[in-house]
XYZ file of C-alpha atoms in Angstrom:
630
model
C 40.706 89.540 130.632
C 40.265 93.214 129.957
C 39.955 94.768 126.549
C 43.569 96.041 126.355
C 45.039 92.641 127.229
C 42.938 90.924 124.535
C 43.950 93.511 121.962
C 47.655 93.028 122.766
C 47.448 89.263 122.516
C 45.595 89.504 119.199
C 48.250 91.845 117.742
C 51.017 89.463 118.903
C 49.205 86.524 117.234
C 48.830 88.455 113.955
C 52.544 89.330 114.027
C 53.556 85.682 114.601
C 51.324 84.315 111.831
C 52.304 87.066 109.441
C 56.012 86.639 110.041
C 55.717 82.888 109.572
C 53.995 83.378 106.227
C 56.141 86.265 104.947
C 59.490 84.898 106.066
C 59.051 81.343 104.762
C 61.697 80.397 102.117
C 60.813 80.503 98.415
C 60.715 77.382 96.240
C 64.086 78.331 94.744
C 65.614 78.698 98.214
C 64.157 75.360 99.278
C 65.643 73.755 96.139
C 69.079 75.203 96.903
C 68.869 74.016 100.527
C 67.956 70.543 99.279
C 70.986 70.524 96.981
C 73.233 71.529 99.891
C 71.747 68.886 102.181
C 72.105 66.227 99.485
C 75.738 67.224 98.984
C 76.409 67.043 102.759
C 74.707 63.655 102.997
C 76.720 62.386 100.043
C 79.967 63.563 101.653
C 79.065 61.829 104.963
C 78.244 58.625 103.111
C 81.608 58.695 101.344
C 83.538 59.363 104.583
C 81.710 56.555 106.404
C 82.419 54.010 103.673
C 85.178 51.446 104.305
C 88.612 52.118 102.928
C 88.357 49.167 100.550
C 85.508 50.908 98.735
C 87.827 53.788 97.886
C 90.325 51.588 96.092
C 91.231 52.775 92.564
C 89.905 49.531 91.100
C 86.331 50.548 91.959
C 84.270 53.460 90.630
C 83.952 56.479 92.923
C 81.373 59.246 93.050
C 82.919 62.717 92.846
C 82.230 65.228 95.616
C 79.890 67.981 94.421
C 81.086 71.484 95.208
C 77.624 72.894 95.846
C 78.705 76.473 96.455
C 80.612 76.594 93.185
C 77.731 74.851 91.423
C 75.179 77.405 92.547
C 77.384 80.287 91.413
C 77.652 78.931 87.848
C 75.126 80.007 85.146
C 71.770 78.300 85.686
C 73.349 76.921 88.874
C 70.059 75.945 90.484
C 69.245 73.835 87.393
C 72.446 71.780 87.529
C 70.928 69.097 89.768
C 67.358 67.877 89.871
C 64.880 65.042 89.673
C 64.693 63.220 86.312
C 61.331 61.558 86.889
C 59.725 61.772 83.400
C 56.514 63.618 82.668
C 53.989 61.562 80.676
C 51.879 63.303 78.019
C 49.586 60.952 76.126
C 46.408 60.489 74.135
C 44.812 57.309 72.791
C 47.441 56.788 70.024
C 50.584 58.486 71.340
C 52.554 58.267 74.584
C 55.198 60.972 74.929
C 57.796 60.831 77.684
C 59.290 64.226 78.598
C 62.488 64.247 80.632
C 63.051 67.100 83.132
C 66.731 66.833 82.304
C 66.874 68.887 79.129
C 63.102 69.379 79.148
C 63.071 67.243 76.024
C 60.915 64.543 74.510
C 63.077 61.583 75.411
C 60.862 58.743 74.191
C 57.777 58.217 72.028
C 55.537 55.162 71.913
C 53.032 54.644 69.078
C 50.326 52.851 71.054
C 48.338 51.421 68.129
C 51.317 49.701 66.462
C 53.680 46.878 67.345
C 57.111 45.810 66.134
C 57.448 42.740 63.921
C 57.855 40.575 67.070
C 54.784 42.168 68.722
C 56.615 44.372 71.198
C 55.595 47.988 71.969
C 56.705 50.267 69.143
C 59.098 52.797 70.690
C 60.296 55.310 68.119
C 63.441 56.198 70.120
C 64.675 55.869 73.706
C 66.144 58.383 76.224
C 69.578 56.765 75.985
C 69.663 57.063 72.189
C 68.252 60.534 71.651
C 69.363 64.109 72.230
C 67.617 67.476 72.047
C 68.625 70.899 73.335
C 69.826 74.438 72.656
C 73.405 75.654 72.842
C 73.326 78.994 74.693
C 76.484 81.120 74.335
C 76.453 83.116 77.563
C 78.865 85.810 78.656
C 82.019 83.861 79.524
C 80.672 80.343 79.032
C 78.488 78.108 76.873
C 75.570 76.152 78.285
C 73.727 73.194 76.782
C 70.121 73.006 77.899
C 70.239 69.226 77.535
C 72.474 69.136 80.665
C 70.127 71.250 82.805
C 66.980 70.366 84.733
C 63.653 71.946 83.828
C 60.745 72.291 86.210
C 57.508 70.727 84.878
C 54.104 72.319 85.380
C 52.476 68.877 85.840
C 53.698 65.312 86.388
C 51.340 63.593 83.941
C 48.603 64.524 81.497
C 46.191 62.163 79.756
C 44.358 63.827 76.871
C 40.949 62.554 75.824
C 39.903 62.224 72.187
C 38.002 65.516 72.038
C 40.351 67.478 74.282
C 43.864 68.897 74.357
C 46.400 69.508 77.097
C 49.700 71.314 77.658
C 52.805 70.781 79.740
C 55.276 73.588 80.388
C 58.909 72.776 81.160
C 60.717 75.823 82.597
C 64.465 76.393 82.810
C 65.049 79.264 85.257
C 68.103 81.491 85.360
C 66.718 84.057 87.796
C 63.455 85.862 88.459
C 62.084 87.007 85.108
C 64.808 85.144 83.180
C 63.908 81.706 81.861
C 63.377 79.402 78.898
C 60.036 77.624 78.486
C 59.303 74.519 76.442
C 55.524 74.265 75.994
C 54.209 70.918 74.725
C 50.579 70.653 73.600
C 48.888 67.421 72.537
C 45.414 67.016 71.051
C 43.287 63.919 71.250
C 43.708 61.511 68.323
C 46.694 63.426 66.918
C 50.201 62.347 65.968
C 51.362 65.953 66.302
C 52.827 67.561 69.410
C 52.857 71.361 69.305
C 56.192 72.616 70.607
C 56.700 76.277 71.494
C 59.950 77.707 72.838
C 59.735 80.989 74.790
C 62.820 82.935 75.879
C 62.412 85.619 78.540
C 65.023 88.078 79.793
C 68.035 86.379 78.176
C 69.366 89.550 76.540
C 71.446 90.497 79.565
C 73.189 87.140 79.937
C 73.775 86.162 76.286
C 77.144 86.834 74.627
C 77.256 90.187 72.808
C 76.389 90.104 69.109
C 74.651 86.738 69.331
C 72.220 86.440 66.380
C 71.205 82.783 66.510
C 70.192 80.056 68.910
C 71.507 76.646 67.886
C 69.246 73.638 68.343
C 70.800 70.155 68.328
C 68.588 67.132 67.638
C 69.809 63.557 67.283
C 68.389 60.048 67.584
C 69.246 56.450 66.780
C 66.382 54.277 65.555
C 66.312 50.582 66.311
C 64.940 47.731 64.229
C 61.158 47.571 64.057
C 60.583 45.352 61.015
C 61.537 41.809 60.079
C 64.278 42.740 57.602
C 66.744 45.337 58.879
C 68.429 45.608 55.462
C 65.120 46.675 53.964
C 64.668 49.211 56.781
C 68.075 50.693 56.037
C 67.269 50.811 52.325
C 64.325 53.140 52.922
C 65.568 55.117 55.954
C 67.371 58.455 55.879
C 67.102 62.140 56.824
C 64.653 64.190 54.767
C 64.232 67.967 54.715
C 62.191 70.641 52.979
C 63.193 74.185 52.139
C 60.713 76.999 52.762
C 58.879 77.476 49.428
C 61.123 74.738 48.025
C 61.293 71.037 47.285
C 61.650 68.014 49.528
C 65.060 66.355 49.391
C 67.059 63.829 51.376
C 70.580 62.681 52.150
C 71.969 59.377 50.907
C 70.121 56.154 51.723
C 73.068 53.901 50.907
C 75.984 55.581 52.708
C 76.879 58.034 55.470
C 76.385 61.635 54.381
C 76.207 65.170 55.790
C 74.628 68.184 54.093
C 74.797 71.907 54.885
C 71.503 73.653 54.121
C 72.590 77.277 54.238
C 71.362 78.657 50.926
C 67.723 78.937 51.985
C 65.576 78.583 55.085
C 64.540 75.062 56.046
C 60.896 74.358 56.895
C 61.245 70.902 58.423
C 63.645 68.046 59.078
C 62.520 64.415 59.262
C 64.244 61.388 60.743
C 62.595 58.806 58.523
C 62.628 55.103 59.217
C 61.027 52.717 56.723
C 57.456 52.947 58.053
C 57.695 55.564 60.858
C 59.156 59.042 61.218
C 59.983 61.749 63.715
C 59.654 65.197 62.139
C 60.411 68.663 63.522
C 58.584 71.506 61.763
C 59.344 75.196 62.263
C 56.442 77.508 61.441
C 58.864 80.377 60.820
C 61.704 78.330 59.314
C 65.237 77.525 60.401
C 67.768 80.077 59.136
C 70.478 77.460 58.655
C 70.638 73.705 59.014
C 73.081 70.840 58.921
C 71.657 67.314 58.561
C 73.310 63.916 58.493
C 72.693 60.182 58.605
C 74.978 57.328 59.580
C 74.408 53.631 58.900
C 74.726 51.513 62.041
C 76.644 48.240 62.126
C 74.855 46.792 65.154
C 72.402 44.051 64.220
C 69.583 45.824 66.081
C 70.215 49.431 65.000
C 69.104 50.925 61.690
C 70.604 54.407 61.360
C 71.711 57.372 63.473
C 70.259 60.766 62.554
C 71.432 64.243 63.496
C 70.394 67.816 62.753
C 71.878 71.153 63.802
C 69.328 73.926 63.342
C 69.649 77.683 63.815
C 66.835 79.995 64.920
C 67.120 83.807 64.765
C 67.810 85.674 68.039
C 67.778 89.465 68.269
C 68.267 89.835 72.004
C 64.590 90.392 72.710
C 62.062 88.091 74.328
C 61.143 85.672 71.537
C 58.647 82.911 70.823
C 59.524 80.077 68.431
C 56.433 78.120 67.271
C 57.257 74.567 66.167
C 55.632 71.145 66.119
C 56.635 67.497 66.110
C 55.104 64.678 64.102
C 55.585 61.183 65.481
C 53.708 58.652 63.406
C 53.412 56.279 60.449
C 54.653 56.962 56.931
C 51.173 56.509 55.512
C 50.470 58.697 52.491
C 46.992 59.918 53.480
C 48.022 60.448 57.121
C 51.085 62.503 56.172
C 49.134 64.495 53.599
C 46.574 65.442 56.260
C 49.377 67.063 58.337
C 50.240 69.576 55.607
C 53.741 70.911 54.871
C 54.127 68.368 51.980
C 55.025 65.649 54.474
C 53.599 62.991 52.118
C 56.646 63.541 49.890
C 58.617 61.542 52.460
C 57.260 58.440 50.737
C 59.416 57.465 47.784
C 57.101 56.920 44.819
C 59.941 56.599 42.305
C 61.508 58.859 39.721
C 59.679 60.890 37.102
C 57.283 59.812 35.549
C 56.885 56.887 37.986
C 56.025 59.172 40.897
C 53.099 60.680 38.943
C 51.801 57.252 37.930
C 51.850 56.078 41.538
C 50.550 59.288 43.073
C 47.738 60.117 40.658
C 46.728 56.717 39.209
C 47.755 53.714 41.290
C 47.272 55.214 44.773
C 43.747 56.618 44.142
C 42.626 53.259 42.699
C 44.161 51.445 45.678
C 42.444 53.784 48.163
C 39.124 53.308 46.344
C 39.391 49.522 46.584
C 40.453 49.797 50.229
C 37.073 51.386 50.945
C 35.363 48.008 50.357
C 37.156 46.600 53.445
C 38.548 43.657 51.494
C 41.715 41.821 52.455
C 44.843 43.302 50.919
C 45.548 40.126 48.931
C 42.187 40.563 47.196
C 42.776 44.303 46.727
C 46.077 43.623 44.930
C 44.314 41.048 42.720
C 41.536 43.463 41.721
C 44.046 46.284 41.238
C 46.074 44.082 38.883
C 42.962 43.082 36.904
C 41.944 46.741 36.484
C 45.390 47.772 35.251
C 45.579 44.807 32.879
C 42.186 45.727 31.408
C 43.360 49.307 30.881
C 46.514 48.025 29.161
C 44.625 45.423 27.079
C 44.693 47.510 23.830
C 48.471 47.779 24.069
C 48.759 44.038 24.782
C 46.593 43.277 21.740
C 48.661 45.495 19.445
C 51.858 43.924 20.711
C 50.536 40.394 20.151
C 49.241 41.260 16.650
C 52.539 42.848 15.635
C 54.513 39.809 16.813
C 52.108 37.520 14.935
C 52.709 39.474 11.708
C 56.454 39.194 12.162
C 56.065 35.463 12.738
C 54.070 35.090 9.487
C 56.712 37.062 7.581
C 59.543 34.946 8.915
C 59.605 32.448 5.943
C 59.893 35.323 3.459
C 62.631 36.915 5.556
C 64.523 33.596 5.487
C 64.256 33.555 1.661
C 65.677 37.074 1.458
C 68.465 36.095 3.813
C 69.327 33.092 1.615
C 69.455 35.251 -1.536
C 71.398 38.207 -0.126
C 73.571 36.276 2.327
C 74.872 37.370 5.702
C 78.054 38.954 4.333
C 76.260 42.198 3.500
C 74.141 43.119 6.563
C 73.380 46.608 5.214
C 71.836 45.289 2.033
C 70.007 42.610 4.011
C 68.406 45.251 6.225
C 67.418 47.263 3.162
C 65.620 44.262 1.707
C 63.912 43.617 5.032
C 62.720 47.228 5.096
C 61.246 46.844 1.609
C 59.394 43.725 2.734
C 58.039 45.476 5.821
C 56.839 48.359 3.664
C 55.048 46.134 1.150
C 53.458 44.008 3.865
C 52.397 47.009 5.950
C 54.204 45.714 9.009
C 55.995 47.812 11.614
C 58.969 45.819 13.003
C 58.814 47.902 16.195
C 55.084 47.347 16.635
C 55.638 44.595 19.205
C 58.193 46.560 21.205
C 56.474 49.929 21.522
C 53.397 48.679 23.438
C 55.674 46.777 25.818
C 57.799 49.895 26.342
C 54.661 51.898 27.130
C 53.752 49.325 29.801
C 57.236 49.391 31.330
C 56.725 52.598 33.404
C 53.728 51.013 35.143
C 55.691 47.843 35.889
C 58.522 49.957 37.318
C 56.088 52.175 39.240
C 54.920 49.166 41.263
C 58.558 48.432 42.109
C 58.469 51.607 44.238
C 54.794 51.514 45.214
C 54.531 48.233 47.126
C 57.771 48.427 49.212
C 56.694 51.872 50.502
C 53.021 51.063 51.040
C 52.370 51.303 54.788
C 48.961 49.634 54.442
C 50.631 46.277 53.696
C 52.577 46.303 56.974
C 51.771 43.190 59.055
C 48.898 42.262 56.712
C 48.715 38.520 55.993
C 47.466 36.616 52.949
C 47.561 32.852 52.380
C 50.910 31.651 53.805
C 52.395 35.168 53.761
C 52.389 36.610 57.300
C 53.405 40.117 56.246
C 52.912 41.453 52.704
C 55.354 44.306 53.387
C 58.349 41.955 53.678
C 59.578 38.670 52.211
C 57.900 35.333 52.948
C 60.836 33.192 54.027
C 59.587 29.612 53.756
C 63.184 28.349 53.956
C 65.920 29.821 56.179
C 69.619 28.954 56.148
C 73.010 30.425 56.997
C 73.838 33.518 54.983
C 75.804 32.863 51.795
C 78.775 35.275 52.049
C 79.067 36.435 48.435
C 75.355 36.543 47.658
C 74.165 37.731 51.063
C 71.111 35.447 50.868
C 69.832 33.641 53.955
C 66.320 32.631 52.889
C 64.105 31.591 49.986
C 60.899 33.470 49.274
C 58.156 31.176 47.950
C 56.235 33.967 46.238
C 59.423 35.100 44.528
C 59.956 31.529 43.288
C 56.398 31.427 41.897
C 56.922 34.809 40.252
C 60.150 33.605 38.621
C 58.565 30.379 37.332
C 55.629 32.285 35.864
C 58.038 34.729 34.179
C 60.013 31.873 32.611
C 56.790 30.305 31.295
C 55.680 33.693 29.976
C 59.044 34.123 28.237
C 58.708 30.690 26.615
C 55.257 31.409 25.154
C 56.290 34.921 24.168
C 59.199 33.492 22.174
C 56.749 31.140 20.434
C 54.594 34.088 19.435
C 57.403 36.390 18.327
C 59.593 33.664 16.810
C 62.630 35.017 18.651
C 65.917 33.267 17.906
C 69.582 33.576 18.779
C 70.719 35.750 21.658
C 67.338 37.441 22.127
C 65.776 34.071 22.854
C 68.180 33.241 25.684
C 68.318 36.733 27.212
C 64.628 36.340 28.008
C 65.431 33.298 30.163
C 68.451 34.826 31.913
C 66.640 37.994 33.069
C 64.111 36.229 35.380
C 66.954 34.311 37.058
C 68.731 37.599 37.780
C 65.545 39.107 39.205
C 65.122 36.058 41.419
C 68.238 37.070 43.336
C 67.162 40.726 43.477
C 63.478 40.331 44.401
C 64.031 37.489 46.874
C 64.404 40.070 49.678
C 61.664 42.401 48.437
C 58.103 42.454 49.838
C 55.878 39.473 49.165
C 53.195 41.943 48.023
C 55.415 43.077 45.147
C 56.226 39.527 44.007
C 52.543 38.634 44.373
C 51.634 41.482 42.000
C 54.235 40.409 39.403
C 52.981 36.820 39.658
C 49.381 37.937 39.107
C 50.438 40.172 36.205
C 52.102 37.202 34.461
C 49.089 34.946 34.999
C 46.673 37.571 33.689
C 48.912 38.152 30.669
C 48.664 34.407 29.906
C 44.874 34.672 30.062
C 44.830 37.742 27.816
C 47.098 36.171 25.216
C 45.011 33.001 25.201
C 41.863 35.063 24.615
C 43.523 37.163 21.892
C 44.790 34.023 20.183
C 41.184 32.896 19.678
C 40.548 35.998 17.581
C 43.861 36.179 15.707
C 44.377 33.698 12.850
C 47.789 33.375 11.190
C 46.226 32.431 7.819
C 44.101 35.579 7.846
C 47.134 37.674 8.778
C 49.111 36.110 5.902
C 46.281 36.774 3.448
C 46.056 40.384 4.618
C 49.802 40.833 4.154
C 49.570 39.527 0.572
C 46.720 41.965 -0.118
C 48.833 44.799 1.261
C 51.610 43.950 -1.182
C 49.209 44.355 -4.145
C 47.980 47.788 -3.103
C 49.135 50.739 -5.226
C 51.994 52.587 -3.644
C 53.151 49.573 -1.698
C 56.619 50.106 -3.134
C 56.561 53.782 -2.313
C 59.042 54.578 0.385
C 58.097 56.587 3.437
C 60.293 59.449 4.577
C 61.458 57.372 7.541
C 62.287 54.405 5.315
C 64.092 56.656 2.854
C 66.191 58.139 5.650
C 66.987 54.672 6.980
C 68.084 53.463 3.561
C 70.199 56.592 2.995
C 71.799 56.075 6.402
C 72.590 52.421 5.705
C 73.939 53.278 2.241
C 76.208 55.932 3.744
C 77.417 53.461 6.336
C 78.127 50.945 3.575
C 80.118 53.475 1.510
C 81.818 55.024 4.500
C 84.847 52.801 4.191
C 85.431 53.871 0.593
C 85.309 57.607 1.202
C 88.668 57.950 2.943
C 90.432 56.346 -0.032
C 88.764 58.767 -2.388
C 89.663 61.691 -0.198
C 93.279 60.539 -0.022
C 93.494 60.363 -3.824
C 91.974 63.813 -4.118
C 94.425 65.130 -1.580
C 97.528 64.006 -3.555
C 99.402 67.000 -5.063
C 99.300 67.219 -8.859
C 102.781 66.947 -10.499
C 103.738 68.782 -13.704
C 104.024 66.669 -16.827
C 107.526 66.220 -18.221
C 108.191 67.928 -21.596
C 108.265 65.518 -24.484
C 111.656 65.414 -26.346
C 111.583 67.360 -29.593
C 112.197 65.607 -32.907
C 115.619 66.364 -34.311
C 115.741 69.033 -36.997
C 112.388 70.623 -36.032
C 112.186 74.276 -35.260
C 110.013 75.715 -32.682
């Protein structure tokens, strides 16, 4: 072979290889060809099917007009493969669907449902996420289009991070990217939306992109009614407060007065939260109670992001995780305010007193039953001075009771105002404050009420057992029966029964100390029975605390009783009566007596006013004596 022949053959070979490489179809062209081939195959399958299969009684698959489909906006993204992309670390498994490019399911790998099944926050069938794009001549929902993933799966190690890009292509240089980034050991998924080259296809004058997010959460705890009680949509305004929609009924709120920083779909112990680092211009949030026995609530949010026609990046992030105070606080953005700590001042008591003490005790790695016991002992020791003052004041009133009965016999019950005046004089001489027993109890009431919110919202108690109680975060149903229609009760909680019995015993001994009689005596017995019906469905941890509080109060009163002697109290009262100025009235007592005197004379004043209001009549002239001259 001479040199010229070799050169010619080499040039021909280069041309063949080059043409093969340069003329091969692009990925987009291959995708379109696949759509066409799939459509042709589908049509052949339909034509080859027996006539009986085409009967109107059976479902049919519509013929896809591929040519028309490809000509529509984002035509190449109308059909695709919906094999999910898995993004996960050691605590979170996120399923991303190519259809819509959305997070379609989230599994919290370190938690289980009450029946020990995998804890799935929401499912693809019961969730929705996507933008509404108003194009020139039509409107497109990204949730109906197929995105192209950059990878099929990504497993992130504890000290690493990884990203998945989902791209929705309109044409070369025109696309929408969803970029998901997950770090090891994190409940957060960074979510960045990038729009490129959309200015030419968007409707003129478009100033916002509308993002629609919705999900239905299923039952994860033992008591679905309790889940519904603490589940709703929360939101936070930029530089504003955290608020929420109704927890007891369906409600929708428009948040258009200020920018919204985040929206949370909160279930009792777990939440899905979407945070915008630049804020949503407008928002509409809602919640709907579900009637299905397995569904808690349906959440929805319509959020608007600014769009100026230019290529834009929207930095956001998701939080999928537990409603644990310290975990939420570590995320920033005031997410810990999702946890309901009660109304003012209860929220401050729980947040700055009870919770720090609880976290301190938790550091000893004790069981939660023991932690609640120690927590109760600490609080009772702090409140001991108030308990002592209350007991002492009730003892003084008990010692004075014979003298009060004497006054009542002398004055009688027909004149209650005078009777109260005489009682006030006796209190003044004896140096006794009739409200001394009530005020310390009223000061303790906020703490008692604070625990009413603290324990039901305490994530740490979830699925923690103690004694016969399998889960301190819900009721301990030792007896189950068919639901009573009017009362709505289908179980009996043993710890609630013990709490009620201890409260009745406490009421009995308290009446002995205070000498309560009449209606006040019986009201004390009725109240625990009412609370039995209310607290029967509340967490066993809460009833356990109330039971411990009653038992420790018994112990405190028994100890105080060893140091308080009724004879000494009576002798001290008699000494107080002999002190100079014992009869002197305080300003408060003087005002009380003036008030009671005015009330007593109030009925007489109208008569006096009526007499004063009568018009004066002129006196008749006396008849003159006959014969007298003027």
